[in-house]
C-alpha atoms as one frame of an Amber mdcrd trajectory, in Angstrom:
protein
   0.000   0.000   0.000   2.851   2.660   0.925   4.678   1.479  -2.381   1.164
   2.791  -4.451   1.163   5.923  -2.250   4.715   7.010  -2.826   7.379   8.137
  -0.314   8.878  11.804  -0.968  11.953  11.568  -2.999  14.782  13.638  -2.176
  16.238  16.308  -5.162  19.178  14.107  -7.077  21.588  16.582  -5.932  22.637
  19.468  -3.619  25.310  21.203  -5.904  25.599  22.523  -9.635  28.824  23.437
 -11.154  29.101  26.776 -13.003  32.032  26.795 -14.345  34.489  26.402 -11.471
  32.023  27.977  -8.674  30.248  24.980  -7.189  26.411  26.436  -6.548  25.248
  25.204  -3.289  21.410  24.729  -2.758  22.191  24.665   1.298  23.577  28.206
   0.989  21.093  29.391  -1.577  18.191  28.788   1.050  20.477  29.866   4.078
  20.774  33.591   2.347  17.532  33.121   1.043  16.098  33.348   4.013  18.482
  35.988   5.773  16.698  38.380   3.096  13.672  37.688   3.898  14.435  38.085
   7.581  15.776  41.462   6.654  12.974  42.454   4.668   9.928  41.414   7.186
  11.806  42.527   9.818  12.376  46.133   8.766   8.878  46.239   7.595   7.767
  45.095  11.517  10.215  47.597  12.916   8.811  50.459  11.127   5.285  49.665
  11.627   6.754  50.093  15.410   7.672  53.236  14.668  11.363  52.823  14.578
  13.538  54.615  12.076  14.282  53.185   8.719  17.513  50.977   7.998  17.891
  49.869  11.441  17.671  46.625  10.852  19.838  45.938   8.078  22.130  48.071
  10.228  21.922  45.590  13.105  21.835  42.559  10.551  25.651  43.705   9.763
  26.719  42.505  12.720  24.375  39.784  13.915  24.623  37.561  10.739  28.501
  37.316  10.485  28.360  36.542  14.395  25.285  34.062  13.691  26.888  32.126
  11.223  29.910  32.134  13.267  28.292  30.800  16.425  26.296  28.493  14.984
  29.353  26.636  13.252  31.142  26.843  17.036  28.108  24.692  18.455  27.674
  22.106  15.735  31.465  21.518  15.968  31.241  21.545  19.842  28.904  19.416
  20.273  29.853  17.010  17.150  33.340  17.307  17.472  33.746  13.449  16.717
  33.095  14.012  13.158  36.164  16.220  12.771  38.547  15.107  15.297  40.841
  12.067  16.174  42.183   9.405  14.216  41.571   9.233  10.325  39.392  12.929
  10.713  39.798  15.885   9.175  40.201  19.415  11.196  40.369  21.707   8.707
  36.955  20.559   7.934  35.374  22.048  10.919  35.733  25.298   8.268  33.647
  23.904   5.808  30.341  25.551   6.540  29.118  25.418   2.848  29.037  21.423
   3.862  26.162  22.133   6.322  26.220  22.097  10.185  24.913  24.997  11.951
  23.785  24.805  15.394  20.818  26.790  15.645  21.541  27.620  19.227  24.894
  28.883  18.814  23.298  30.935  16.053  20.724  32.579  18.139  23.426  33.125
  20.976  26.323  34.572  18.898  23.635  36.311  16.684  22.159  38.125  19.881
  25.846  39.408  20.981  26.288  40.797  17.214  23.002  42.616  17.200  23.648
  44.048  21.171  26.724  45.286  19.473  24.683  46.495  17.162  22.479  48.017
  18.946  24.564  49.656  20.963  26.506  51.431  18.049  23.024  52.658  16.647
  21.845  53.290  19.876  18.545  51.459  19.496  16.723  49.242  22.066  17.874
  45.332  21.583  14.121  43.544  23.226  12.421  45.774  21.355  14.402  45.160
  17.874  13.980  41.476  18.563  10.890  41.525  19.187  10.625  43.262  15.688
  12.202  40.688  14.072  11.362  37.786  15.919   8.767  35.953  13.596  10.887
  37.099  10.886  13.967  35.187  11.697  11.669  32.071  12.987  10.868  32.038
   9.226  14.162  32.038   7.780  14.721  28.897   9.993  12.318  27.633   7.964
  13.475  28.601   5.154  16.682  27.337   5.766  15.656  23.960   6.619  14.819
  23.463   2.804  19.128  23.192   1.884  18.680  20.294   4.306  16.415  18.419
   2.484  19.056  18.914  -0.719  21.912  17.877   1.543  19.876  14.872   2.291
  20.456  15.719   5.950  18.739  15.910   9.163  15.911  13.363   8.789  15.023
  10.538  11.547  14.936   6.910  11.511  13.795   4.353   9.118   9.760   4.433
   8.840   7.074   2.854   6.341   4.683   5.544   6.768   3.713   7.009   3.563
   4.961  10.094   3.979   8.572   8.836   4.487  11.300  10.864   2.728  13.789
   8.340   0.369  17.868   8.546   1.066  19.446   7.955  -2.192  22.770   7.107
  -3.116  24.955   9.918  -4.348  28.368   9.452  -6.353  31.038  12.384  -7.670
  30.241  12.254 -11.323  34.146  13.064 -12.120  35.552   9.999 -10.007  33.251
   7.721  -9.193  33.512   8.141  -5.617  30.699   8.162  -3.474  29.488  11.529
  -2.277  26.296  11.737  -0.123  26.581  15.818   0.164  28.106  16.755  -2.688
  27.732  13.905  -5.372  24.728  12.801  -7.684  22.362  10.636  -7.632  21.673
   7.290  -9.246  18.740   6.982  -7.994  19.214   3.752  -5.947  17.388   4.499
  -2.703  19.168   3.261   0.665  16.110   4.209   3.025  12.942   5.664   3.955
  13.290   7.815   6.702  11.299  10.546   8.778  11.505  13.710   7.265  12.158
  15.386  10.118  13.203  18.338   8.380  10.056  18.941   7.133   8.499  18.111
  10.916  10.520  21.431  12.231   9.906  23.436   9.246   5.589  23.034   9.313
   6.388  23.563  13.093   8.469  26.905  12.683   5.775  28.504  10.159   2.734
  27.512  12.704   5.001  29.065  15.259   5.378  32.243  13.125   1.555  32.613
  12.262   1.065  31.984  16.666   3.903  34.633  17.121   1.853  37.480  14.454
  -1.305  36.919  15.862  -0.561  36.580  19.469   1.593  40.372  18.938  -1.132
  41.793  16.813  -3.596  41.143  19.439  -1.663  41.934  22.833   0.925  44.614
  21.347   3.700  42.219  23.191   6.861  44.077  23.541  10.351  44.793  26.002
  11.643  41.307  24.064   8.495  38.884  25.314   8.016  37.885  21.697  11.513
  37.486  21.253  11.050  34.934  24.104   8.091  33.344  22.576   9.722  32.776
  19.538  12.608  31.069  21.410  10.196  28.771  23.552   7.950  28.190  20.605
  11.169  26.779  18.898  12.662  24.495  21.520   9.660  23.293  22.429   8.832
  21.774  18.842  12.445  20.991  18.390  12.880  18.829  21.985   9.964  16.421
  20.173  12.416  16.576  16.493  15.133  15.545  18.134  13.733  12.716  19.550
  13.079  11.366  16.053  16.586  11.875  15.058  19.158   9.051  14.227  22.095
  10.382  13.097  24.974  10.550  14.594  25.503  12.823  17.372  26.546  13.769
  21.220  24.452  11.651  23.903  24.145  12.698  27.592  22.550  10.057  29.522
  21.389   8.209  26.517  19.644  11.436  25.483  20.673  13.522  22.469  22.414
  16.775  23.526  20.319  19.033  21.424  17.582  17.949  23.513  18.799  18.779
  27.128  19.627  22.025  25.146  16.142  22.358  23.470  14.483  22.100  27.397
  16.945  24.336  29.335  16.233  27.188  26.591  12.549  26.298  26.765  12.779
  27.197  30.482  14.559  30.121  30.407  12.496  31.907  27.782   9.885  30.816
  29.582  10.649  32.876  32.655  12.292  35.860  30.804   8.430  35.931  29.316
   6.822  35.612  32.763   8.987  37.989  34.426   9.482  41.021  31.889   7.927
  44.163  31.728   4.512  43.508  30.048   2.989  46.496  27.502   5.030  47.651
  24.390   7.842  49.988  23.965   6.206  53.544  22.823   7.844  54.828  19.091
   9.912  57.476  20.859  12.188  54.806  22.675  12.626  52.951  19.840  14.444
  56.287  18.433  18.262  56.707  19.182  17.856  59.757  20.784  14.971  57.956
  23.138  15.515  57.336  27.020  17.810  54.646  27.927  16.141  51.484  28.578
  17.120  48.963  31.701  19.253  46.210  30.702  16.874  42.935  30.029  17.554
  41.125  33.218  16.984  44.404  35.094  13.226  43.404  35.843  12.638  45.368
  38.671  13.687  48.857  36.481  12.010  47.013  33.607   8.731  46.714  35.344
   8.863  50.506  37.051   9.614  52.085  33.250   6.562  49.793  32.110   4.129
  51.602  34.870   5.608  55.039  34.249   4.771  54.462  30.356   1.457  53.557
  31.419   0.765  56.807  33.017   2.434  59.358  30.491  -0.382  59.035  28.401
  -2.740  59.920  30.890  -0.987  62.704  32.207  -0.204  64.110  28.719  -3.474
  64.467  28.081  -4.816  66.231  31.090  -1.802  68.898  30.494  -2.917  69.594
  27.060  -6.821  69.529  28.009  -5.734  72.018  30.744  -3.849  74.128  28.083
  -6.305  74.149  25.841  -8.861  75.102  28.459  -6.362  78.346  28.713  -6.147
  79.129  25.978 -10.235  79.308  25.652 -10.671  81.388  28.474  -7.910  83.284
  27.070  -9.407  83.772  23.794 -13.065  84.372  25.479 -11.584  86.902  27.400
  -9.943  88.715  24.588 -12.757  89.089  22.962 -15.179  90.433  26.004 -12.053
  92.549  26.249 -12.295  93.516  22.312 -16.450  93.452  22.294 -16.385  96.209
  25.924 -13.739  98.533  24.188 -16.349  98.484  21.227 -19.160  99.469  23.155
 -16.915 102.385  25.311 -15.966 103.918  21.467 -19.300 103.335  20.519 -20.927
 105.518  23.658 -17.986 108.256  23.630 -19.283 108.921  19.763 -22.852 109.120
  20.797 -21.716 111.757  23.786 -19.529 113.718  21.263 -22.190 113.740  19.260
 -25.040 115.404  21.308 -22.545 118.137  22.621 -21.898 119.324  19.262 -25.597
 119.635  18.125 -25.759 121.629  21.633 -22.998 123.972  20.504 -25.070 124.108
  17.192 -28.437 125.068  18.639
């Protein structure tokens, strides 16, 4: 019955050569979707009301220091594939091969944009809140150059979904090549695609992430913490579909214990942040200087002090505008009396010339 259904096939090959530039599908979707980051994000930043260009600003720093970090991690934590006997170091550099740790992405990316940030003078919880669901998508996004570099997928399955492993060869030698090489279209296994699991997951996360912000005006980096929970949460149940090779801690994949402690954490930075939305004037650079994130107690007494400049705003200007009526009114019982004194000094010079006359 699964044969009649059909299993998803994977794409013959990863790599095309143009001349001698080898174009990777892996990095195609991996800048594809830093654009798009950039794009929604800046859109979601100005509809904020901060200025124009921040983001790409920010993104100068945070996506060199992303890519970075999340090499570090995937060689930290799967150091076995590149060290000891028979391995290759220098391949730890070969980030076009895939292998990024999404976690060491989001933490090296967050240091780039506070640098960032602080350069440009701009709030960093409010930015990423800004570009939260934006960069949840690009995940996404991303997740397709797995499925060319037949990586990432679970273990063997019959369900009719199942994504097929085929065998891959370098066309010039003969040798095989899983990442880089071609297909012949002999398939080795059906698998889970678990790719695909975490990428459906990410873009239900993203819709949850624009409604949830359209309808509570969530700001002071809550979403930004949403977004992270959202994440590990559907990534903790991934993992545990996973077969390939990787670090175990107590027979438990590593990504996993990391996928629950980041869970927690965002978790409490949500429950314990300011609540509200930063106002468009502190998202400016010139704005008042915002409490560091973990400052909650400052965080939560410039959240109540926000709430109340509205208020008192408008009572000022009612009360100046009630001035300036009474003003005006009495101007103008001012102006209408002087008119009535001219008028009556007229009518009096008046009568004492026609008594001069007569």
């Amino acid at each position: 019955m699964n044969s009649v259904l059909a299993y998803i096939p994977s794409p013959p090959q990863g790599v095309w050569q143009l001349g001698p530039f080898p174009l990777r599908a892996y990095a195609l979707f991996i800048i594809l979707g830093i654009v798009v980051a950039i794009w929604w994000g800046e859109r979601r930043w100005r509809e904020r009301g901060g200025q124009p260009g921040a983001v790409l600003d920010v993104a100068m720093f945070a996506v060199p220091f992303g890519l970075v970090g999340g090499r570090i991690y995937h060689v930290a934590t799967d150091w076995q594939k590149y060290f000891g006997e028979g391995k290759h170091p220098v391949e730890a550099l070969y980030i076009w091969q895939g292998g990024l740790g999404i976690w060491g992405a989001v933490f090296f990316g967050a240091i780039g944009a506070w640098i960032g940030c602080r350069i440009y003078k701009i709030p960093l919880p409010a930015l990423g809140d800004a570009v939260a669901p934006a960069v949840l998508l690009a995940q996404a996004i991303g997740r397709l150059g797995n499925y060319f570099n037949q990586e990432l997928y679970g273990r063997a399955t019959d369900l009719p979904w199942g994504l097929e492993i085929y065998e891959r060869f370098d066309p010039e030698t003969g040798a095989r090549d899983m990442m880089n090489g071609v297909s012949t279209g002999r398939v080795l296994e059906v698998v889970q695609p678990t790719f695909l699991y975490e990428l459906v997951w990410n873009v239900l996360v993203v819709i949850g992430l624009v409604l949830l912000d359209k309808r509570y005006k969530i700001g002071h980096g809550r979403l930004f913490a949403l977004y992270v929970a959202g994440y590990s949460f559907g990534r903790f149940f991934v993992e545990l579909l996973r077969s390939d090779e990787a670090t175990h801690i107590l027979g438990i994949r590593i990504n996993s214990f990391t996928s629950a402690l980041v869970f927690l954490g965002a978790m409490a930075y949500f429950a314990l942040a300011t609540k509200g939305r930063e106002t468009p004037a502190q998202l400016q650079p010139d704005g008042e200087p915002r409490p560091w994130p973990w400052q909650f107690s400052a965080l939560r007494a410039a959240g109540a002090a926000e709430r109340t400049v509205p208020s008192t705003t408008s009572e000022s200007e009612a009360v100046d505008v009630t001035k300036k009526a009474d003003s005006a009114a009495g101007k103008q019982d001012s102006a209408d009396s002087n008119d009535v004194s001219d008028s009556a000094g007229l009518d009096d010079a008046k009568t004492v010339t026609d008594a001069k006359k007569s």
